[in-house]
XYZ file of C-alpha atoms in Angstrom:
677
model
C -27.287 -19.585 -13.620
C -31.021 -19.673 -13.809
C -30.797 -22.595 -16.340
C -28.844 -24.753 -14.114
C -30.930 -23.749 -11.106
C -34.150 -24.282 -12.860
C -33.406 -27.526 -14.431
C -32.132 -28.937 -10.927
C -35.038 -27.385 -9.143
C -37.534 -29.340 -11.488
C -35.993 -32.730 -10.646
C -37.258 -34.845 -7.889
C -33.808 -35.617 -6.958
C -33.206 -32.111 -5.868
C -36.396 -30.896 -4.130
C -34.411 -28.904 -1.634
C -32.904 -26.762 -3.980
C -36.192 -24.949 -4.642
C -36.638 -24.693 -0.859
C -33.039 -23.911 0.454
C -30.100 -24.054 -1.946
C -30.597 -21.715 -4.878
C -27.186 -20.200 -5.244
C -25.861 -21.635 -1.957
C -22.879 -19.886 -0.141
C -20.404 -22.604 0.829
C -20.831 -25.210 -1.962
C -18.106 -27.633 -3.238
C -15.310 -25.657 -4.707
C -14.206 -26.617 -8.174
C -17.382 -28.531 -9.472
C -19.033 -27.253 -12.700
C -22.440 -26.385 -10.944
C -20.542 -23.957 -8.781
C -18.905 -22.423 -11.736
C -22.276 -21.816 -13.163
C -23.498 -20.373 -9.952
C -20.688 -17.968 -8.673
C -18.552 -15.475 -10.295
C -15.122 -15.599 -8.763
C -13.270 -12.317 -8.173
C -9.589 -13.317 -8.895
C -7.857 -10.011 -8.576
C -8.344 -8.969 -5.065
C -6.157 -8.248 -1.946
C -7.410 -8.844 1.576
C -6.939 -6.915 4.741
C -5.433 -9.507 7.143
C -4.810 -9.611 10.816
C -1.460 -8.459 12.339
C -0.546 -8.567 16.006
C 1.929 -6.881 18.413
C 2.650 -7.204 22.107
C -0.545 -5.493 23.023
C -3.306 -5.825 20.403
C -4.517 -6.973 17.127
C -5.224 -4.894 13.972
C -6.643 -5.502 10.520
C -9.673 -7.618 9.427
C -11.275 -10.971 9.126
C -14.386 -12.891 8.233
C -16.107 -15.476 9.984
C -14.796 -19.016 9.809
C -17.200 -19.912 6.704
C -16.904 -16.640 5.087
C -19.309 -13.628 5.213
C -22.191 -12.937 2.922
C -24.313 -10.001 2.120
C -26.499 -8.164 -0.420
C -24.302 -5.791 -2.448
C -24.891 -1.995 -2.224
C -22.562 0.340 -4.322
C -21.535 3.413 -2.308
C -20.171 6.115 -4.533
C -20.969 9.252 -2.285
C -21.420 9.546 1.569
C -25.363 9.854 1.150
C -25.535 6.446 -0.234
C -24.412 5.095 3.118
C -27.943 5.888 4.594
C -29.325 3.017 2.696
C -26.652 0.671 4.259
C -26.871 2.060 7.829
C -30.623 2.736 8.107
C -32.943 2.465 5.321
C -32.037 -0.828 3.270
C -34.517 -3.622 3.948
C -31.933 -6.453 3.198
C -29.108 -6.283 5.721
C -26.428 -7.243 6.219
C -24.899 -5.430 3.289
C -21.687 -6.012 1.334
C -20.462 -2.619 0.313
C -18.799 -1.866 -2.934
C -17.126 1.403 -1.839
C -15.572 4.040 -4.161
C -11.898 4.619 -3.312
C -12.301 8.182 -2.560
C -14.538 7.357 0.295
C -12.215 4.828 1.958
C -11.259 7.011 4.913
C -11.387 6.855 8.579
C -14.382 8.977 9.086
C -16.479 6.513 6.763
C -14.872 3.401 8.057
C -15.559 4.220 11.759
C -19.301 4.537 10.831
C -19.350 1.112 9.263
C -17.350 -0.439 12.095
C -19.983 0.071 14.600
C -22.949 -1.468 12.861
C -24.122 -5.123 12.398
C -25.732 -4.023 9.119
C -22.462 -4.384 7.317
C -20.966 -7.780 6.687
C -18.067 -6.750 4.518
C -16.395 -4.408 2.187
C -14.945 -4.306 -1.273
C -12.896 -1.189 -2.109
C -12.542 -0.007 -5.657
C -9.121 1.757 -6.252
C -9.476 5.424 -7.047
C -8.115 6.507 -10.277
C -6.734 9.069 -10.395
C -5.339 8.804 -6.744
C -7.234 10.953 -4.090
C -6.034 14.425 -4.604
C -6.269 15.314 -1.032
C -3.897 12.350 -0.269
C -4.383 9.102 1.592
C -2.198 7.722 4.146
C -3.681 4.773 6.508
C -0.324 4.821 8.500
C 0.366 6.614 11.695
C 0.990 10.297 12.074
C 3.981 9.424 14.225
C 5.516 6.248 12.430
C 7.305 3.719 14.739
C 6.384 5.845 17.782
C 7.939 4.530 20.803
C 10.742 2.511 18.945
C 12.971 5.227 17.777
C 15.631 7.185 19.784
C 13.252 9.730 21.539
C 11.722 9.059 24.715
C 11.024 10.394 28.187
C 14.744 9.814 28.940
C 16.291 10.981 25.620
C 15.020 14.209 24.067
C 11.513 14.058 25.660
C 10.575 17.238 23.888
C 10.864 15.341 20.529
C 9.204 12.088 21.834
C 5.841 11.081 20.228
C 6.384 13.654 17.356
C 5.703 16.492 19.993
C 7.873 18.864 17.849
C 7.139 17.606 14.337
C 4.155 15.576 13.090
C 5.903 13.760 10.348
C 2.897 12.291 8.609
C -0.066 14.636 9.260
C -2.286 12.844 6.716
C -1.937 9.594 8.714
C -5.351 8.381 9.604
C -4.077 5.171 11.430
C -6.618 3.228 9.561
C -4.090 0.450 8.969
C -3.875 0.233 12.898
C -7.634 -0.316 13.600
C -9.159 -3.703 14.137
C -12.397 -4.592 11.942
C -14.586 -7.570 12.656
C -15.591 -7.769 8.957
C -13.689 -8.658 5.812
C -12.345 -5.804 3.682
C -11.035 -6.620 0.142
C -9.343 -4.425 -2.476
C -10.676 -4.819 -6.015
C -7.554 -4.592 -8.234
C -9.104 -5.023 -11.697
C -11.476 -2.491 -12.958
C -13.193 -5.137 -15.071
C -14.205 -7.148 -12.135
C -15.384 -3.967 -10.375
C -17.582 -3.237 -13.352
C -18.999 -6.803 -13.293
C -20.016 -6.123 -9.593
C -21.706 -2.799 -10.597
C -23.610 -4.371 -13.320
C -24.889 -7.113 -11.065
C -25.894 -4.471 -8.666
C -27.564 -2.312 -11.514
C -29.524 -5.399 -12.671
C -30.887 -6.610 -9.358
C -30.188 -4.316 -6.330
C -30.993 -0.834 -7.334
C -33.778 0.718 -5.025
C -36.867 1.340 -7.237
C -39.058 4.565 -6.180
C -37.373 4.623 -2.750
C -38.485 1.069 -1.913
C -36.185 -1.976 -1.549
C -35.541 -4.258 -4.637
C -37.259 -7.577 -4.922
C -35.447 -10.949 -4.840
C -33.240 -12.372 -6.505
C -30.646 -10.031 -5.357
C -26.981 -9.780 -6.089
C -24.785 -10.843 -3.196
C -21.125 -11.101 -2.372
C -19.214 -13.504 -0.072
C -15.750 -12.959 1.194
C -13.419 -15.501 2.988
C -10.652 -14.153 5.106
C -10.802 -15.986 8.318
C -7.772 -15.358 10.566
C -6.594 -18.006 13.119
C -4.857 -15.537 15.535
C -6.548 -13.494 17.971
C -5.644 -10.846 20.712
C -2.013 -10.255 20.686
C 1.424 -11.610 19.755
C 2.003 -12.537 23.540
C -1.164 -14.680 23.577
C -0.477 -16.304 20.294
C 3.066 -17.124 21.180
C 2.203 -18.610 24.398
C -0.370 -20.847 22.905
C 1.918 -21.889 20.136
C 4.725 -22.638 22.487
C 2.413 -24.738 24.513
C 0.824 -26.490 21.661
C 4.166 -27.433 19.984
C 5.344 -28.835 23.496
C 2.406 -31.305 23.293
C 2.283 -31.617 19.447
C -1.293 -30.418 19.474
C -2.379 -27.891 16.804
C -0.156 -25.894 14.358
C 0.954 -22.393 15.017
C -1.560 -19.578 14.257
C 0.827 -16.797 13.473
C 3.990 -16.118 11.584
C 6.799 -13.757 12.533
C 7.408 -10.694 10.350
C 11.016 -11.374 9.425
C 13.177 -11.106 6.498
C 16.892 -10.530 5.648
C 18.662 -7.242 5.486
C 21.648 -6.857 3.056
C 24.980 -5.418 3.990
C 27.527 -4.905 1.430
C 31.324 -5.357 2.257
C 30.682 -7.481 5.373
C 34.358 -8.239 5.718
C 37.563 -6.699 7.223
C 35.920 -3.535 8.372
C 37.948 -0.516 9.494
C 35.908 2.238 10.890
C 33.637 2.302 7.932
C 30.984 4.806 7.134
C 27.590 3.174 6.864
C 24.955 4.164 4.317
C 21.806 2.751 5.045
C 17.979 2.710 4.239
C 14.776 0.556 4.274
C 13.599 -1.330 1.401
C 10.165 -2.289 2.707
C 6.782 -0.714 2.522
C 3.157 -1.416 3.683
C -0.469 -0.456 3.006
C -4.018 -1.455 4.427
C -4.120 -4.454 2.192
C -1.893 -7.522 2.312
C 0.993 -7.540 -0.088
C -0.009 -4.291 -1.663
C 2.922 -2.051 -0.962
C 4.411 -0.310 -4.025
C 6.275 2.173 -1.819
C 7.515 4.306 -4.702
C 8.537 7.394 -2.560
C 8.589 5.606 0.882
C 11.174 2.990 -0.087
C 11.924 2.508 -3.796
C 13.155 5.967 -4.598
C 15.767 5.886 -1.660
C 16.945 2.303 -2.208
C 17.220 2.778 -5.993
C 19.301 5.972 -5.312
C 21.355 3.968 -2.735
C 22.097 1.401 -5.351
C 23.050 3.874 -7.931
C 25.438 5.459 -5.449
C 26.989 2.160 -4.724
C 27.652 1.573 -8.572
C 28.994 5.109 -9.084
C 31.488 4.604 -6.225
C 32.483 1.124 -7.353
C 33.473 2.560 -10.787
C 35.845 5.189 -9.183
C 39.401 4.306 -10.378
C 40.972 4.493 -7.053
C 38.095 2.935 -4.976
C 40.586 0.126 -3.949
C 42.924 2.784 -2.317
C 40.219 4.024 -0.029
C 41.232 4.066 3.697
C 37.844 2.910 4.859
C 35.414 0.269 3.528
C 31.790 1.614 3.049
C 29.063 -0.513 4.280
C 26.007 -0.195 2.075
C 23.050 -1.595 4.111
C 19.365 -2.328 3.113
C 17.005 -2.831 6.048
C 14.060 -5.071 5.855
C 11.065 -4.807 8.215
C 11.657 -1.083 9.122
C 7.962 -0.248 8.671
C 7.178 -2.449 11.590
C 9.121 -0.806 14.510
C 12.492 -1.099 12.829
C 12.884 -4.755 12.745
C 15.983 -4.942 10.509
C 18.003 -2.215 12.049
C 17.312 -3.085 15.628
C 18.373 -6.781 14.718
C 21.621 -5.533 13.303
C 22.319 -3.293 16.296
C 21.440 -6.199 18.629
C 23.744 -8.399 16.640
C 26.580 -5.806 16.792
C 26.255 -5.636 20.588
C 26.416 -9.453 20.903
C 29.348 -9.898 18.598
C 27.243 -11.741 16.098
C 28.075 -9.412 13.298
C 31.499 -8.698 11.607
C 31.310 -5.035 12.738
C 31.040 -3.574 16.191
C 29.057 -0.517 16.955
C 32.080 1.451 18.238
C 33.919 0.914 14.848
C 31.184 2.799 12.873
C 32.873 5.936 11.723
C 29.550 7.731 10.566
C 26.130 7.049 9.422
C 24.407 8.332 6.210
C 20.828 7.504 5.530
C 18.341 8.360 2.675
C 14.685 8.408 3.403
C 12.144 9.640 0.754
C 14.127 11.601 -1.760
C 12.039 11.704 -4.933
C 9.772 14.665 -4.268
C 12.206 17.532 -3.764
C 11.076 21.105 -3.926
C 13.392 23.300 -6.032
C 15.878 20.431 -6.021
C 16.546 20.903 -2.185
C 17.587 17.833 -0.176
C 17.428 18.317 3.645
C 20.139 17.230 6.097
C 18.652 16.134 9.386
C 20.818 15.422 12.504
C 20.062 14.546 16.078
C 20.063 17.671 18.358
C 20.579 15.684 21.566
C 23.738 13.827 20.682
C 25.186 17.028 19.034
C 25.341 18.442 22.726
C 28.374 16.320 23.087
C 31.197 18.364 21.744
C 33.084 15.389 20.304
C 29.907 14.281 18.344
C 29.125 17.922 17.246
C 32.698 18.247 15.658
C 32.148 14.985 13.698
C 28.615 15.810 12.761
C 29.869 19.345 11.470
C 32.436 17.657 9.201
C 29.952 15.328 7.834
C 27.483 18.143 6.956
C 30.380 19.980 5.252
C 31.279 17.075 3.209
C 27.853 16.461 2.031
C 27.219 20.270 1.326
C 30.485 20.321 -0.483
C 29.705 17.271 -2.534
C 26.712 19.118 -4.046
C 28.638 21.972 -5.581
C 28.096 21.951 -9.230
C 25.300 19.491 -9.013
C 21.642 20.081 -9.637
C 20.943 19.321 -5.961
C 21.189 21.744 -2.995
C 21.730 20.413 0.468
C 20.324 22.303 3.380
C 20.393 21.750 7.078
C 16.968 21.104 8.518
C 17.868 23.031 11.699
C 19.730 22.435 15.026
C 16.540 22.135 16.967
C 14.742 19.825 14.537
C 14.670 16.154 15.589
C 15.437 13.264 13.384
C 12.559 11.867 11.162
C 11.577 8.269 11.528
C 14.781 6.488 10.355
C 16.856 3.343 10.915
C 19.565 5.554 12.185
C 17.441 6.204 15.482
C 17.981 2.678 16.449
C 21.761 2.910 16.134
C 21.600 6.138 18.281
C 19.708 4.285 20.956
C 22.869 2.179 21.414
C 25.622 4.728 20.931
C 26.248 8.270 19.945
C 27.248 7.921 16.243
C 27.689 10.920 14.053
C 25.009 10.778 11.259
C 22.787 12.441 8.780
C 19.492 11.500 7.389
C 18.719 13.030 3.983
C 15.227 13.632 2.942
C 13.030 15.560 0.558
C 11.067 17.180 3.490
C 12.384 19.601 6.059
C 9.373 18.819 8.479
C 6.222 17.068 7.408
C 6.346 14.402 4.540
C 6.003 15.583 0.976
C 4.524 12.088 0.381
C 0.780 12.479 0.643
C 0.370 8.695 0.101
C 2.811 7.309 2.801
C 2.150 3.570 3.361
C -0.721 3.336 0.947
C -1.682 1.654 -2.261
C -1.369 4.974 -4.072
C 2.362 5.345 -3.511
C 2.806 4.351 -6.995
C 5.234 5.367 -9.970
C 2.721 8.250 -10.690
C 3.285 9.662 -7.109
C 6.950 10.302 -8.012
C 6.105 11.639 -11.472
C 7.369 8.693 -13.465
C 6.051 9.245 -17.071
C 6.739 7.338 -20.304
C 5.897 8.275 -23.885
C 2.874 6.243 -25.294
C 3.470 3.369 -27.613
C 6.795 2.128 -26.072
C 7.459 -1.633 -25.935
C 8.312 -3.259 -22.524
C 12.015 -3.200 -23.521
C 11.823 0.430 -24.672
C 10.227 1.297 -21.440
C 12.976 -0.416 -19.501
C 15.545 1.480 -21.242
C 13.849 5.025 -21.282
C 15.451 7.489 -19.098
C 12.609 9.444 -17.274
C 12.998 12.879 -15.597
C 12.541 11.027 -12.316
C 15.501 8.793 -13.022
C 17.736 11.760 -13.957
C 16.721 13.476 -10.704
C 17.448 10.434 -8.512
C 20.792 9.968 -10.342
C 21.892 13.421 -9.455
C 21.178 12.628 -5.827
C 23.242 9.320 -5.993
C 25.882 11.340 -7.545
C 26.140 13.783 -4.681
C 25.888 10.951 -2.106
C 28.602 8.770 -3.867
C 30.962 11.771 -3.765
C 30.407 12.447 -0.170
C 30.807 8.752 0.775
C 34.092 8.793 -1.204
C 35.395 11.615 0.985
C 34.203 10.018 4.082
C 36.157 6.786 3.259
C 39.363 8.947 2.840
C 39.284 9.615 -0.959
C 41.508 12.582 -1.969
C 41.235 12.912 -5.570
C 38.932 15.158 -7.531
C 35.391 13.593 -7.405
C 33.971 15.034 -10.714
C 34.497 11.768 -12.469
C 32.114 9.973 -9.926
C 28.747 9.994 -11.700
C 25.765 7.879 -11.093
C 24.251 6.431 -14.295
C 20.522 7.554 -15.135
C 20.225 4.634 -17.328
C 20.846 2.242 -14.372
C 18.400 4.381 -12.208
C 15.818 3.979 -14.990
C 16.220 0.232 -15.234
C 15.679 -0.076 -11.442
C 12.756 2.156 -11.219
C 11.117 0.041 -14.010
C 12.000 -3.183 -12.499
C 11.009 -2.389 -8.843
C 7.988 -0.358 -9.634
C 6.512 -1.465 -12.947
C 7.537 -4.923 -13.984
C 9.866 -7.129 -12.125
C 9.896 -9.853 -14.890
C 11.984 -7.841 -17.341
C 15.129 -8.715 -19.437
C 17.600 -7.019 -17.094
C 16.319 -8.635 -14.085
C 16.275 -12.007 -15.724
C 19.918 -11.734 -16.616
C 21.352 -11.003 -13.222
C 19.702 -13.642 -11.100
C 20.219 -17.336 -10.324
C 18.300 -19.797 -12.654
C 16.777 -21.527 -9.642
C 15.070 -18.467 -8.485
C 13.644 -16.954 -11.665
C 10.205 -17.736 -10.330
C 10.471 -14.666 -8.020
C 10.009 -12.386 -11.012
C 6.277 -11.611 -10.943
C 4.781 -8.759 -12.917
C 3.820 -5.867 -10.470
C 6.250 -5.351 -7.771
C 5.396 -5.112 -4.092
C 7.513 -4.489 -1.083
C 5.751 -5.842 1.951
C 8.109 -7.569 4.484
C 5.892 -10.558 4.812
C 6.745 -13.835 6.586
C 8.465 -15.853 3.841
C 12.220 -15.443 3.696
C 13.573 -13.919 1.602
C 10.910 -12.192 -0.231
C 11.216 -10.970 -3.899
C 12.455 -7.301 -2.985
C 15.318 -8.798 -0.833
C 16.501 -11.312 -3.587
C 16.270 -8.676 -6.231
C 18.161 -6.075 -4.275
C 20.829 -8.582 -3.477
C 21.333 -9.469 -6.969
C 21.274 -5.922 -8.494
C 23.792 -4.810 -5.785
C 26.050 -7.852 -6.790
C 25.660 -6.898 -10.370
C 26.464 -3.333 -9.790
C 29.452 -3.754 -7.411
C 30.641 -7.363 -8.045
C 33.140 -8.712 -10.499
C 32.645 -11.261 -13.250
C 35.134 -13.996 -12.694
C 36.363 -16.880 -15.095
C 34.995 -19.811 -13.185
C 33.032 -22.643 -14.491
C 29.553 -23.316 -13.184
C 30.937 -26.022 -11.082
C 33.594 -23.831 -9.627
C 31.246 -20.902 -9.084
C 28.634 -23.095 -7.253
C 31.319 -24.710 -4.984
C 33.999 -22.039 -4.491
C 35.486 -23.730 -1.420
C 36.901 -26.245 -3.913
C 38.994 -23.330 -5.629
C 42.051 -22.394 -3.396
C 42.037 -18.785 -4.493
C 38.419 -18.173 -4.120
C 38.620 -16.568 -0.505
C 35.178 -17.869 0.370
C 35.264 -16.243 3.780
C 35.367 -12.801 2.159
C 33.317 -13.243 -1.043
C 29.917 -14.501 -2.227
C 29.635 -16.163 -5.608
C 26.597 -16.495 -7.813
C 26.098 -18.276 -11.161
C 23.435 -16.076 -12.847
C 21.386 -16.557 -15.931
C 23.013 -14.086 -18.107
C 21.488 -12.216 -21.143
C 20.004 -13.975 -24.161
C 22.152 -14.628 -27.186
C 21.139 -12.584 -30.197
C 18.139 -14.324 -32.181
C 18.163 -17.130 -29.586
C 16.317 -18.410 -26.567
C 19.737 -19.562 -24.989
C 21.306 -17.623 -22.301
C 25.056 -16.850 -21.682
C 25.485 -17.502 -17.848
C 28.384 -16.337 -15.919
C 29.822 -16.139 -12.365
C 29.629 -13.148 -10.261
C 31.824 -12.528 -7.025
C 30.751 -9.966 -4.671
C 30.677 -8.910 -0.855
C 26.930 -8.808 -0.778
C 25.424 -10.905 2.016
C 22.245 -11.439 3.816
C 21.828 -10.694 7.555
C 18.882 -11.904 9.602
C 16.069 -9.281 10.043
C 14.198 -11.048 12.845
C 13.226 -8.974 15.791
C 15.348 -9.908 18.902
C 12.180 -10.120 20.972
C 11.441 -13.591 19.519
C 15.048 -14.863 20.051
C 14.882 -13.488 23.567
C 11.301 -14.947 23.792
C 10.340 -11.332 25.183
C 6.939 -11.466 23.286
C 5.705 -8.368 25.250
C 8.882 -6.398 24.674
C 8.720 -2.611 24.430
C 12.339 -2.529 23.304
C 12.053 -4.468 20.121
C 9.378 -5.157 17.400
C 6.758 -7.841 18.257
C 4.809 -7.795 15.080
C 3.475 -10.977 13.807
C 0.871 -11.931 10.938
C -1.973 -14.349 11.522
C -2.207 -17.477 9.517
C -5.311 -18.321 7.406
C -6.900 -21.135 5.433
C -8.257 -19.348 2.388
C -8.548 -16.036 0.867
C -11.236 -15.611 -1.902
C -14.157 -13.652 -3.068
C -17.214 -14.163 -5.331
C -20.561 -12.849 -6.213
C -23.858 -14.626 -7.016
C -27.535 -14.291 -6.958
C -29.607 -15.218 -3.885
C -33.422 -16.056 -4.278
C -34.493 -14.950 -0.795
C -33.259 -14.115 2.719
C -33.841 -17.776 3.963
C -31.734 -19.141 1.167
C -28.972 -16.572 1.961
C -28.642 -17.757 5.498
C -29.040 -21.511 4.741
C -26.675 -23.993 6.657
C -23.835 -24.475 4.372
C -23.396 -28.159 4.870
C -26.964 -28.753 3.538
C -26.269 -26.613 0.417
C -22.988 -28.633 -0.219
C -24.960 -32.002 -0.349
C -27.539 -30.515 -2.569
C -25.038 -29.007 -5.067
C -23.388 -32.384 -5.006
C -26.519 -34.106 -5.953
C -27.300 -31.580 -8.456
C -23.846 -32.086 -10.174
C -24.596 -35.785 -10.528
C -27.974 -35.025 -12.025
C -26.467 -32.381 -14.352
C -23.878 -34.970 -15.415
C -26.728 -37.502 -16.391
C -28.568 -34.731 -18.312
C -25.630 -33.643 -20.117
C -25.490 -30.207 -18.529
C -21.819 -30.471 -17.265
């Protein structure tokens, strides 16, 4: 850095560099001088802006990015330098993950001495727990209100997420980034140690190590404001839209020829403070993996084709944001836009956080308000008995949460808003969540005690059956047996067993490494690009996201049938008279690798797995200020990036960006002539 700056500063072509553009923020991206001036931070995740009907939450930088001198904060006393004593504000704080909490963040929120924040992940996870979500998730969008069970509204009876700080729902006017790579965190700390550490209680001298964060958001105020502006702008073909709707696809299985089916449902999305950092091990993955294993176990039952009722396995997207997926399905059922009507639903069983059981106990939650209806009470009682009896002989004990206990946050609540349906929500908690990291970056495999022996290869890890997998397979077995009874099955259920190996593969794929041999073999060749490394389960705005695709193909693999069709016939089933295209979906998947070869053996899978739109009805109805349906949207942005550099003086730090850009361009030309590039 000093070599390039020094040579350029000595040249008469670049006199301004010495005066005003040493390490300029905002120089031309991609040229070699910039590469010598800046150190990019490539493994980061930003906090972005989200909006709903009434307000905005999240973070953003100024339009040209925000810059500040780096100060490392590893204990609360270090904040004094940033907030009061330090002579070089504004500061970019490198914050220890254990201090990333509401108390600290609200101190930083109210000062102009802070220009941004980079958060280092705490390892191990904070022992006291960390949940930036709400204490009462999806409050106001469930079934309880002033008109229905008012004593249970707003979590008056039970605070489900007592560790919830609500930090994800605050609005910050400076950028906040997560540092995902410990090596990059160490580079920043070293730069700080070399240049910024206070000496003998006085401020360090220039040059100082600085950081620049870019995360300017286009949207402001609320969804209502942005949708009105976007609607007006599109009418006159002015500017592009500034927000995207949080929308996905939910996945119902057996969307055909329903006859009063039991519905088995859950959510598959999660969330955290940072964009697309949503591991969701306990909050989502433990449940939907168990759900998938139960579907496979039931599919393998010898008399499954003789059951009196179909079972609709449903995976809802967007539930984290005021029940987007379930509210949409209920809306479509009410409007006859779905193959099943609400009044045809026999019963409802939902799983919601099931990996952290105490003494192998699984709690059965029901709605005390609807049970005041004698008819509903009789049906709920039958449902509870079937579930309890299905656990006999298993290493799972089912207990009732209590008649006076309300339902926890669950998709079932959206169905109850429309109709009294007998239903049960299964969880590992009777009252408050067992999950100390709900909706956070720490809801990882470690949170549900997934452990592997050291030295395993990726393929060996994929196949290794963990204790967590065994435990969830036991839950899946109980649920599959109960669903068999609910669907009218009369035979002995001892042969219905979930496969721990399947559960192990799914936990590995959905929590550790998506790009594994099993996932590769069960998806279509044209979507193999979705197989990234570390899985995340944020609902996002692109449709469908990786999680949706993978759950769809895993479900098809576990419950579908391999059919003897050519690739052409599989891709165009309507040309085959016996394909029954209106009942089945067909997928030509990659297949496994041949032994000692890079070639695969593809095949055709027929299943009843389909996608159903998970877009809030509020946007179809153009009711952007709705209090009935979710109105969450995500701001658009131009660029997200972070970098560090040395700044020679305060004047150079705040120099006008366009001037620096011109000088760096001139220096690049000179450097080329002098052979420095």
